[in-house]
Amino acid sequence: MSRARKTSPADSGGTAAAPCTPAAGHTAAATNAEAQAPIAAAMRAYAADGALAMHTPGHKQGLGAHPLLRELITPQGLREEVSLMAELDDLHEPTGCIREAQALAAELYGADAAYFMINGTTGANHTMLLAALQPGDTVLLPRNAHRSLVGALVLTGARPVWLQPEVSTAWGIAQGVPLATIKQAVAAHPEARALVLVYPTYYGVTVDLAAIADYVHSHGMLLLVDEAHGPHLKFSDALPRQAIDCGADMAAQSTHKIVGAMTQASLLLVKGPRVDYERVRQAASLLQSTSPNQLLLASLDIARLQLWESGRERVGHAVQLATELRAAINAVPGLHALCPEELTTPGASGLDVTKITVSVRGLGISGAEAEHRLRYAHKIECELSDAYNVLFIISYADTEATCARLLAALKALAAGAQGTAEPFAVPEALPPVPAQALTPREAFFAPVRCVPLAQAVGEVAAEQVMFYPPGIPLLVPGDRIDAATLDYIRAMQALGLKVVGPADSSLQTLQVIAQP
């Protein structure tokens, strides 16, 4: 497991930062650097300097912008929508305002380095695995990993060992991976270089990540965390601890999903001596545009400033709103919102309470039907629906008024549900994870063909197949298709569950690897 020399954050364009506990507000005693947004300030200074723009982008600081674009982006925003000027720094080798902004983000989150990502947490996940793994390395991953992690396997050429997460049959959702399952996998694969986990899950469920971190580190492994839905955890003691504070070596966060950055803007946080920081910088540079959108970078910078100024106050208010809303929902006949005290298993021991999962099974309708009625009858758009549930996010932007409107809509939904039957039940036992014939990378580059579903046993999958619920892939590229998996797919299809992944959503055919 030897690797190149591990560089420090400073060597790789970052800066070492002492752990920081953000406060609800700050006084004049705060440092001037923390109270600024360095990237946004540099952009404004460049636009105000008055230099004639004989450079990209083509709209020339808004002079050629279509009226619709001018309405979409303010005139000031268009004047500042430039990049690659010396004073605006270089995302790939930052030495100025971007370096300063990343250092401030690392300090805020208690990391040793923070890397700004302008292609979402997909890009952060790709960077994380590409920096940590080499072709042929073994990596442990949960079977319900986001598809970006499967894409990262294609990029790295690593060999996955899939871990089955717990599944709640009551809620029909995938939860976390228990420590006992991880120990079994490590014992069977002592050569594994890293463990990747999703924390928290889309539904806000968490596990004892600190115990997992201690265990994998004691076996010389890295802990890499897809923390897309956890950029706010740092700012409330009522929420589960963030991954970096639990001992994760790297954590990818969607700053745009829960806190105040623009869509597509994310952070990759790194901490500790096990990571090669220069390798992280190189991987991020390889995967990101050489012409980064300066507005996205500035939004990350400003989101960090907002969290520094009032993160604890804002997130704390969201927690309070969500707690009160959850209690009110659970007083509505036919509805039930998932509560932290219901999570007492090794794969589900904590909950981000700002994620409100509402079961509508008691109304005799499906989650998909509830989503449709809420959207078109009550003008409420949920985050997602599945067979049993609808999910709502309460963020720092919500107010008593928005929560009251949501509650009123749910009460109206319950009053007029007129469901006809209890929704179908998901089979309790998932089939075993199929044998792996090829790595995802090998499968990606192999020729494919279509076969009828009934004739797919023994073939090697060339595409992913999953159903919601519980959102766990039954097949991923490289899996050897077996009879048990095919039977389960047929059963899920017969129940009418939503299928995700295959080119033929009717599942009359599957794409498989063409045999040589």
XYZ file of C-alpha atoms in Angstrom:
516
model
C 0.000 0.000 0.000
C 2.931 2.351 -0.473
C 2.103 5.719 -1.941
C 3.927 8.833 -3.029
C 5.093 11.344 -0.425
C 2.128 12.823 1.403
C 2.176 16.555 0.890
C 0.732 19.079 3.289
C -2.293 21.251 2.533
C 0.044 24.210 2.012
C 2.037 22.236 -0.561
C -1.137 21.583 -2.557
C -2.579 25.077 -2.603
C -4.433 24.797 0.680
C -3.433 25.872 4.146
C -3.386 24.158 7.493
C -6.314 25.220 9.655
C -7.044 24.686 13.314
C -10.483 23.246 14.108
C -13.061 26.006 14.410
C -16.403 25.989 16.172
C -18.635 28.500 14.388
C -20.648 30.827 16.551
C -24.117 32.181 15.959
C -22.739 35.676 15.409
C -19.422 37.532 15.461
C -18.223 40.836 16.824
C -15.688 43.389 15.687
C -13.035 41.285 17.409
C -13.281 38.768 14.564
C -10.435 38.725 12.077
C -10.876 40.776 8.945
C -10.159 37.746 6.718
C -13.023 35.668 8.119
C -15.492 38.516 7.638
C -14.719 38.822 3.915
C -15.542 36.823 0.789
C -12.153 36.929 -1.025
C -13.336 35.601 -4.395
C -16.396 37.848 -4.516
C -14.249 40.842 -3.542
C -11.705 40.112 -6.284
C -14.439 39.785 -8.905
C -16.007 43.090 -7.897
C -12.637 44.840 -7.934
C -11.860 43.570 -11.428
C -15.240 44.694 -12.781
C -14.825 48.134 -11.196
C -11.344 48.649 -12.626
C -12.756 49.542 -16.052
C -10.405 47.459 -18.225
C -11.736 46.895 -21.755
C -12.728 43.210 -22.015
C -10.879 41.821 -25.037
C -11.145 38.291 -23.638
C -13.632 35.538 -22.859
C -16.515 35.102 -22.160
C -18.160 36.083 -25.412
C -20.868 38.249 -23.881
C -18.063 40.658 -22.821
C -19.213 41.431 -19.280
C -22.842 41.598 -20.382
C -22.447 43.923 -23.365
C -23.670 41.252 -25.794
C -26.017 39.411 -23.456
C -29.511 38.574 -24.660
C -32.250 40.384 -22.708
C -33.374 37.066 -21.217
C -29.856 36.458 -19.900
C -29.782 39.979 -18.462
C -32.996 39.193 -16.609
C -31.598 35.889 -15.399
C -28.316 37.379 -14.169
C -28.038 40.940 -12.878
C -25.948 43.476 -14.837
C -23.421 43.455 -12.007
C -23.271 39.658 -12.111
C -22.610 39.728 -15.857
C -19.827 42.286 -15.386
C -18.210 39.949 -12.858
C -18.777 36.741 -14.854
C -15.193 36.521 -16.051
C -12.337 34.176 -15.251
C -8.647 33.500 -15.824
C -7.586 37.068 -14.979
C -4.522 37.083 -12.734
C -6.260 38.814 -9.845
C -9.100 36.254 -9.935
C -6.653 33.415 -9.247
C -6.452 29.899 -10.737
C -8.668 27.124 -9.369
C -6.106 24.525 -10.415
C -3.074 26.157 -8.776
C -4.529 28.748 -6.388
C -2.216 31.337 -4.888
C -4.558 34.281 -4.302
C -8.237 34.787 -3.523
C -9.279 31.184 -4.246
C -6.526 29.862 -1.997
C -7.628 32.253 0.741
C -11.313 31.326 0.341
C -10.550 27.603 0.483
C -8.446 28.091 3.611
C -11.325 29.940 5.285
C -13.703 27.100 4.382
C -11.272 24.544 5.826
C -11.046 26.541 9.056
C -14.820 26.864 9.326
C -15.366 23.125 8.944
C -12.389 22.058 11.047
C -10.607 20.428 8.104
C -6.977 20.633 7.085
C -7.893 21.570 3.508
C -10.979 22.394 1.473
C -11.224 22.165 -2.307
C -13.854 24.111 -4.236
C -15.738 21.934 -6.744
C -17.729 23.422 -9.612
C -19.247 20.185 -10.982
C -21.156 19.215 -7.887
C -20.582 16.471 -5.371
C -20.376 14.091 -8.308
C -17.091 15.794 -9.124
C -16.066 15.776 -5.465
C -16.748 12.039 -5.221
C -14.791 11.404 -8.402
C -11.898 13.478 -7.062
C -11.976 11.755 -3.674
C -11.699 8.241 -5.076
C -9.240 9.164 -7.818
C -6.961 10.755 -5.220
C -7.168 7.810 -2.837
C -7.120 4.769 -5.125
C -5.068 3.250 -7.878
C -6.122 0.793 -10.611
C -6.608 -2.634 -9.080
C -7.056 -1.390 -5.505
C -9.851 -3.012 -3.513
C -12.416 -0.628 -2.065
C -15.432 -1.369 0.145
C -18.636 0.455 -0.819
C -22.292 0.345 0.222
C -24.555 -1.172 -2.368
C -26.770 1.939 -2.231
C -23.881 4.222 -3.261
C -24.803 7.172 -5.459
C -24.174 6.540 -9.141
C -21.323 9.074 -9.039
C -19.384 6.561 -6.929
C -19.930 3.896 -9.584
C -18.612 6.455 -12.052
C -15.591 6.960 -9.814
C -14.902 3.224 -10.012
C -14.913 3.509 -13.792
C -12.394 6.353 -13.583
C -10.083 4.701 -11.047
C -10.205 1.092 -12.157
C -10.615 0.041 -8.517
C -12.274 -3.257 -7.673
C -15.379 -2.836 -5.493
C -16.513 -5.083 -2.681
C -20.187 -4.282 -2.210
C -21.685 -4.041 1.277
C -25.419 -4.433 1.807
C -26.911 -1.686 3.992
C -29.718 -2.256 6.422
C -33.182 -1.904 4.942
C -36.161 -0.717 6.952
C -39.131 -2.813 5.919
C -41.459 -0.443 7.775
C -40.303 2.542 5.745
C -39.003 0.765 2.652
C -35.719 2.699 2.659
C -32.044 1.805 2.656
C -30.197 2.873 5.790
C -26.543 2.678 6.830
C -24.012 -0.159 6.819
C -23.543 -1.719 10.287
C -20.048 -1.941 11.775
C -20.413 -5.741 11.994
C -20.888 -5.916 8.218
C -17.790 -3.741 7.715
C -15.733 -5.976 10.032
C -16.731 -9.058 8.048
C -15.734 -7.361 4.802
C -12.362 -6.226 6.165
C -11.646 -9.734 7.459
C -12.454 -11.161 4.025
C -10.540 -8.417 2.161
C -7.584 -7.279 4.294
C -6.048 -5.818 1.131
C -8.792 -3.177 0.917
C -7.389 0.325 0.576
C -10.484 2.292 1.651
C -14.050 2.180 2.883
C -16.595 4.507 1.252
C -19.823 5.328 3.081
C -22.919 7.449 2.421
C -23.470 9.596 5.537
C -26.128 10.770 6.100
C -28.377 8.936 3.669
C -30.783 10.826 1.430
C -33.379 10.331 4.168
C -31.033 11.722 6.843
C -30.189 8.402 8.532
C -26.738 8.089 10.134
C -24.602 5.420 11.815
C -21.867 5.525 14.476
C -19.302 6.887 12.049
C -16.668 7.572 14.731
C -16.561 3.891 15.703
C -16.298 2.916 12.049
C -13.474 5.416 11.509
C -11.506 4.026 14.444
C -11.918 0.489 13.165
C -10.904 1.059 9.532
C -7.969 3.259 10.549
C -6.726 0.503 12.857
C -6.567 -1.690 9.747
C -4.635 0.854 7.691
C -7.616 1.885 5.559
C -8.941 5.273 4.539
C -12.497 6.379 5.346
C -14.040 8.309 2.448
C -17.520 9.761 2.920
C -20.162 10.896 0.465
C -21.645 13.565 2.743
C -23.691 15.245 0.037
C -26.590 15.826 2.408
C -24.552 16.970 5.402
C -22.975 20.407 4.836
C -25.089 21.844 7.679
C -24.335 19.205 10.341
C -21.402 21.213 11.727
C -23.691 24.023 12.832
C -26.026 22.403 15.359
C -25.347 20.162 18.332
C -28.831 18.707 17.825
C -27.694 17.115 14.552
C -25.380 14.140 13.984
C -21.681 15.038 13.902
C -20.221 15.812 10.495
C -17.988 13.191 8.891
C -14.687 15.053 9.280
C -15.319 15.466 13.014
C -16.004 11.710 13.253
C -12.596 10.887 11.770
C -13.240 10.706 8.028
C -10.147 11.316 5.915
C -12.146 12.961 3.120
C -15.768 14.069 2.877
C -17.626 15.388 -0.175
C -20.366 17.897 0.680
C -23.074 19.457 -1.484
C -22.870 23.067 -0.345
C -25.689 23.833 -2.785
C -28.126 21.178 -1.509
C -28.714 22.345 2.049
C -26.814 25.615 2.549
C -26.331 28.728 0.455
C -24.200 28.022 -2.626
C -25.489 27.878 -6.183
C -26.439 24.544 -7.718
C -23.330 22.657 -8.880
C -21.090 24.157 -6.176
C -19.665 21.711 -3.624
C -16.773 21.206 -1.218
C -14.288 18.403 -0.730
C -12.942 18.442 2.836
C -9.714 16.653 3.793
C -8.198 16.053 7.207
C -5.320 14.087 8.674
C -2.009 12.556 7.679
C -3.306 9.586 5.665
C -4.162 11.612 2.549
C -1.782 12.783 -0.174
C -2.943 16.393 -0.544
C -1.046 17.000 -3.752
C -2.739 13.973 -5.249
C -6.106 15.494 -4.293
C -5.191 18.739 -6.032
C -4.073 16.874 -9.146
C -7.254 14.801 -9.252
C -9.442 17.889 -8.832
C -7.523 19.645 -11.600
C -7.882 16.654 -13.907
C -11.652 16.499 -13.438
C -12.638 20.181 -13.413
C -12.958 22.755 -16.151
C -9.984 24.961 -16.949
C -12.520 27.785 -17.316
C -14.417 27.565 -14.030
C -17.541 29.649 -13.635
C -16.518 32.438 -11.306
C -20.095 32.912 -10.105
C -20.122 29.339 -8.772
C -16.808 29.887 -6.987
C -18.067 33.140 -5.519
C -21.244 31.428 -4.305
C -19.132 28.912 -2.373
C -17.141 31.768 -0.915
C -20.293 33.665 0.096
C -21.986 30.547 1.491
C -18.964 30.068 3.748
C -19.206 33.700 4.861
C -22.906 33.326 5.651
C -22.267 30.209 7.732
C -19.442 31.963 9.581
C -21.662 34.951 10.293
C -24.819 33.142 11.382
C -24.577 29.423 10.677
C -25.454 28.231 14.146
C -28.358 30.633 14.431
C -29.778 29.756 11.016
C -29.320 25.983 11.191
C -30.522 25.968 14.796
C -33.707 27.685 13.683
C -34.182 25.088 10.938
C -33.810 22.317 13.525
C -36.435 23.974 15.730
C -38.852 24.400 12.822
C -38.370 20.794 11.709
C -38.876 19.456 15.228
C -42.131 21.356 15.663
C -43.323 20.414 12.179
C -42.570 16.720 12.764
C -44.660 16.731 15.933
C -47.525 18.484 14.149
C -47.451 16.008 11.242
C -47.573 13.081 13.651
C -50.802 14.497 15.076
C -52.494 14.190 11.662
C -54.436 10.918 11.284
C -52.999 8.740 8.529
C -49.594 10.447 8.438
C -46.395 9.543 10.239
C -43.036 11.348 10.110
C -39.872 9.381 10.887
C -38.541 10.254 14.362
C -35.000 9.886 15.761
C -36.170 7.594 18.560
C -37.304 5.036 15.966
C -33.709 4.512 14.807
C -32.099 2.065 17.219
C -30.334 -0.470 14.983
C -26.604 -0.682 14.130
C -27.314 0.586 10.617
C -29.604 3.396 11.753
C -28.673 5.038 15.027
C -29.141 8.728 14.234
C -31.201 11.144 12.168
C -30.769 14.559 10.638
C -34.069 15.969 11.850
C -34.173 18.611 9.108
C -35.015 15.772 6.708
C -38.695 14.968 7.213
C -39.758 11.610 5.785
C -43.547 11.294 5.882
C -45.183 7.907 5.389
C -48.536 8.097 3.590
C -49.287 4.373 3.842
C -51.976 5.166 6.400
C -53.829 7.193 3.764
C -54.014 4.221 1.409
C -52.067 6.034 -1.319
C -48.501 5.722 -2.593
C -45.766 8.286 -2.097
C -45.830 8.986 -5.827
C -49.548 9.752 -5.680
C -49.020 11.999 -2.645
C -46.272 13.878 -4.482
C -48.568 14.447 -7.466
C -51.442 15.733 -5.346
C -49.210 18.007 -3.284
C -47.642 19.510 -6.385
C -50.749 20.135 -8.460
C -53.501 20.549 -5.872
C -51.531 22.316 -3.137
C -48.481 23.816 -4.938
C -45.986 22.016 -2.670
C -42.959 20.376 -4.306
C -41.313 17.672 -2.202
C -37.685 16.577 -2.454
C -38.605 13.032 -3.480
C -41.245 10.360 -3.217
C -41.039 6.593 -3.105
C -43.631 3.863 -2.793
C -44.412 4.670 0.834
C -43.149 8.170 1.587
C -42.635 11.775 0.644
C -39.496 13.596 1.803
C -39.211 17.290 2.680
C -36.088 19.343 3.465
C -36.263 22.110 6.047
C -33.267 24.392 5.500
C -31.857 27.630 6.896
C -34.103 29.456 4.399
C -37.379 28.164 5.833
C -39.660 30.118 8.142
C -42.683 29.541 10.335
C -44.800 30.581 7.340
C -43.321 28.021 4.917
C -43.666 25.233 7.479
C -47.264 26.254 8.223
C -48.084 26.143 4.520
C -46.560 22.656 4.215
C -48.471 21.431 7.263
C -51.747 22.825 5.914
C -51.172 21.033 2.610
C -50.459 17.734 4.370
C -53.609 18.094 6.458
C -55.618 18.728 3.305
C -53.962 15.742 1.616
C -54.921 13.527 4.560
C -58.493 14.839 4.662
C -59.074 14.164 0.981
C -56.917 11.093 0.443
C -59.729 8.596 -0.250
C -57.199 5.831 -0.699
C -58.504 2.494 -1.887
C -55.960 0.055 -0.471
C -52.827 -0.338 1.596
C -49.852 0.206 -0.735
C -47.915 -2.858 -1.731
C -45.155 -4.191 0.492
C -41.538 -4.589 -0.533
C -40.176 -8.128 -0.060
C -38.138 -8.160 3.129
C -35.122 -10.105 1.920
C -32.929 -8.714 -0.829
C -31.089 -11.365 -2.823
C -27.356 -11.726 -2.141
C -25.098 -9.338 -4.031
C -24.289 -11.052 -7.343
C -20.797 -12.304 -8.087
C -18.562 -9.800 -9.842
C -17.331 -10.912 -13.260
C -15.805 -7.575 -14.316
C -14.955 -4.314 -12.596
C -17.226 -1.372 -13.457
C -14.375 0.072 -15.530
C -13.954 -3.151 -17.528
C -17.700 -3.333 -18.060
C -17.875 0.309 -19.157
C -15.375 -0.215 -21.985
C -16.682 -3.630 -23.073
C -18.996 -4.093 -26.078
C -22.637 -4.655 -25.138
C -25.722 -6.317 -26.552
C -29.390 -6.568 -25.577
C -30.967 -9.816 -24.438
C -34.516 -10.619 -23.319
C -34.868 -10.406 -19.549
C -35.840 -14.076 -19.356
C -32.550 -15.060 -21.004
C -30.246 -12.889 -18.884
C -29.184 -15.482 -16.277
C -25.455 -16.099 -16.581
C -24.812 -12.916 -18.533
C -22.722 -10.010 -17.221
C -24.670 -6.806 -16.579
C -23.691 -3.741 -18.585
C -26.106 -1.396 -16.826
C -27.502 -0.647 -13.397
C -30.952 -1.790 -12.269
C -32.636 -0.610 -9.064
C -36.141 -0.084 -7.768
C -37.552 2.543 -5.415
C -37.999 1.481 -2.705
C -35.513 0.668 -1.356
C -33.137 2.257 -3.910
C -30.441 -0.398 -3.685
C -28.986 -1.550 -7.020
C -29.852 -5.152 -7.805
C -27.377 -5.047 -10.667
C -24.389 -2.842 -11.392
C -22.128 -3.037 -14.439
C -19.865 -6.065 -14.102
C -22.270 -8.216 -12.038
C -22.892 -11.809 -13.096
C -26.686 -12.048 -13.362
C -28.082 -14.933 -11.307
C -31.524 -16.492 -11.011
C -32.231 -15.089 -7.520
C -31.594 -11.517 -8.677
C -33.699 -12.005 -11.793
C -36.578 -13.424 -9.727
C -36.418 -10.430 -7.406
C -36.419 -8.030 -10.373
C -39.535 -9.725 -11.742
C -41.229 -9.507 -8.340
C -40.450 -5.805 -7.994
C -41.617 -5.183 -11.550
C -44.886 -7.000 -10.827
C -45.447 -4.708 -7.844
C -45.185 -1.713 -10.165
C -42.235 -0.100 -8.389
C -40.238 2.626 -10.111
C -37.217 1.233 -11.940
C -34.076 3.331 -12.384
C -31.007 2.660 -14.504
C -31.758 0.380 -17.457
C -32.013 1.688 -21.003
C -35.272 -0.268 -21.388
C -37.401 0.910 -18.465
C -40.025 -1.718 -19.314
C -37.398 -4.371 -18.556
C -38.310 -6.417 -21.576
C -34.579 -6.449 -22.326
C -31.321 -5.895 -20.485
C -27.987 -4.640 -21.739
C -25.260 -7.182 -21.084
C -21.617 -7.568 -21.993
C -21.138 -9.046 -25.444
C -19.109 -12.226 -25.189
C -15.910 -12.304 -27.272
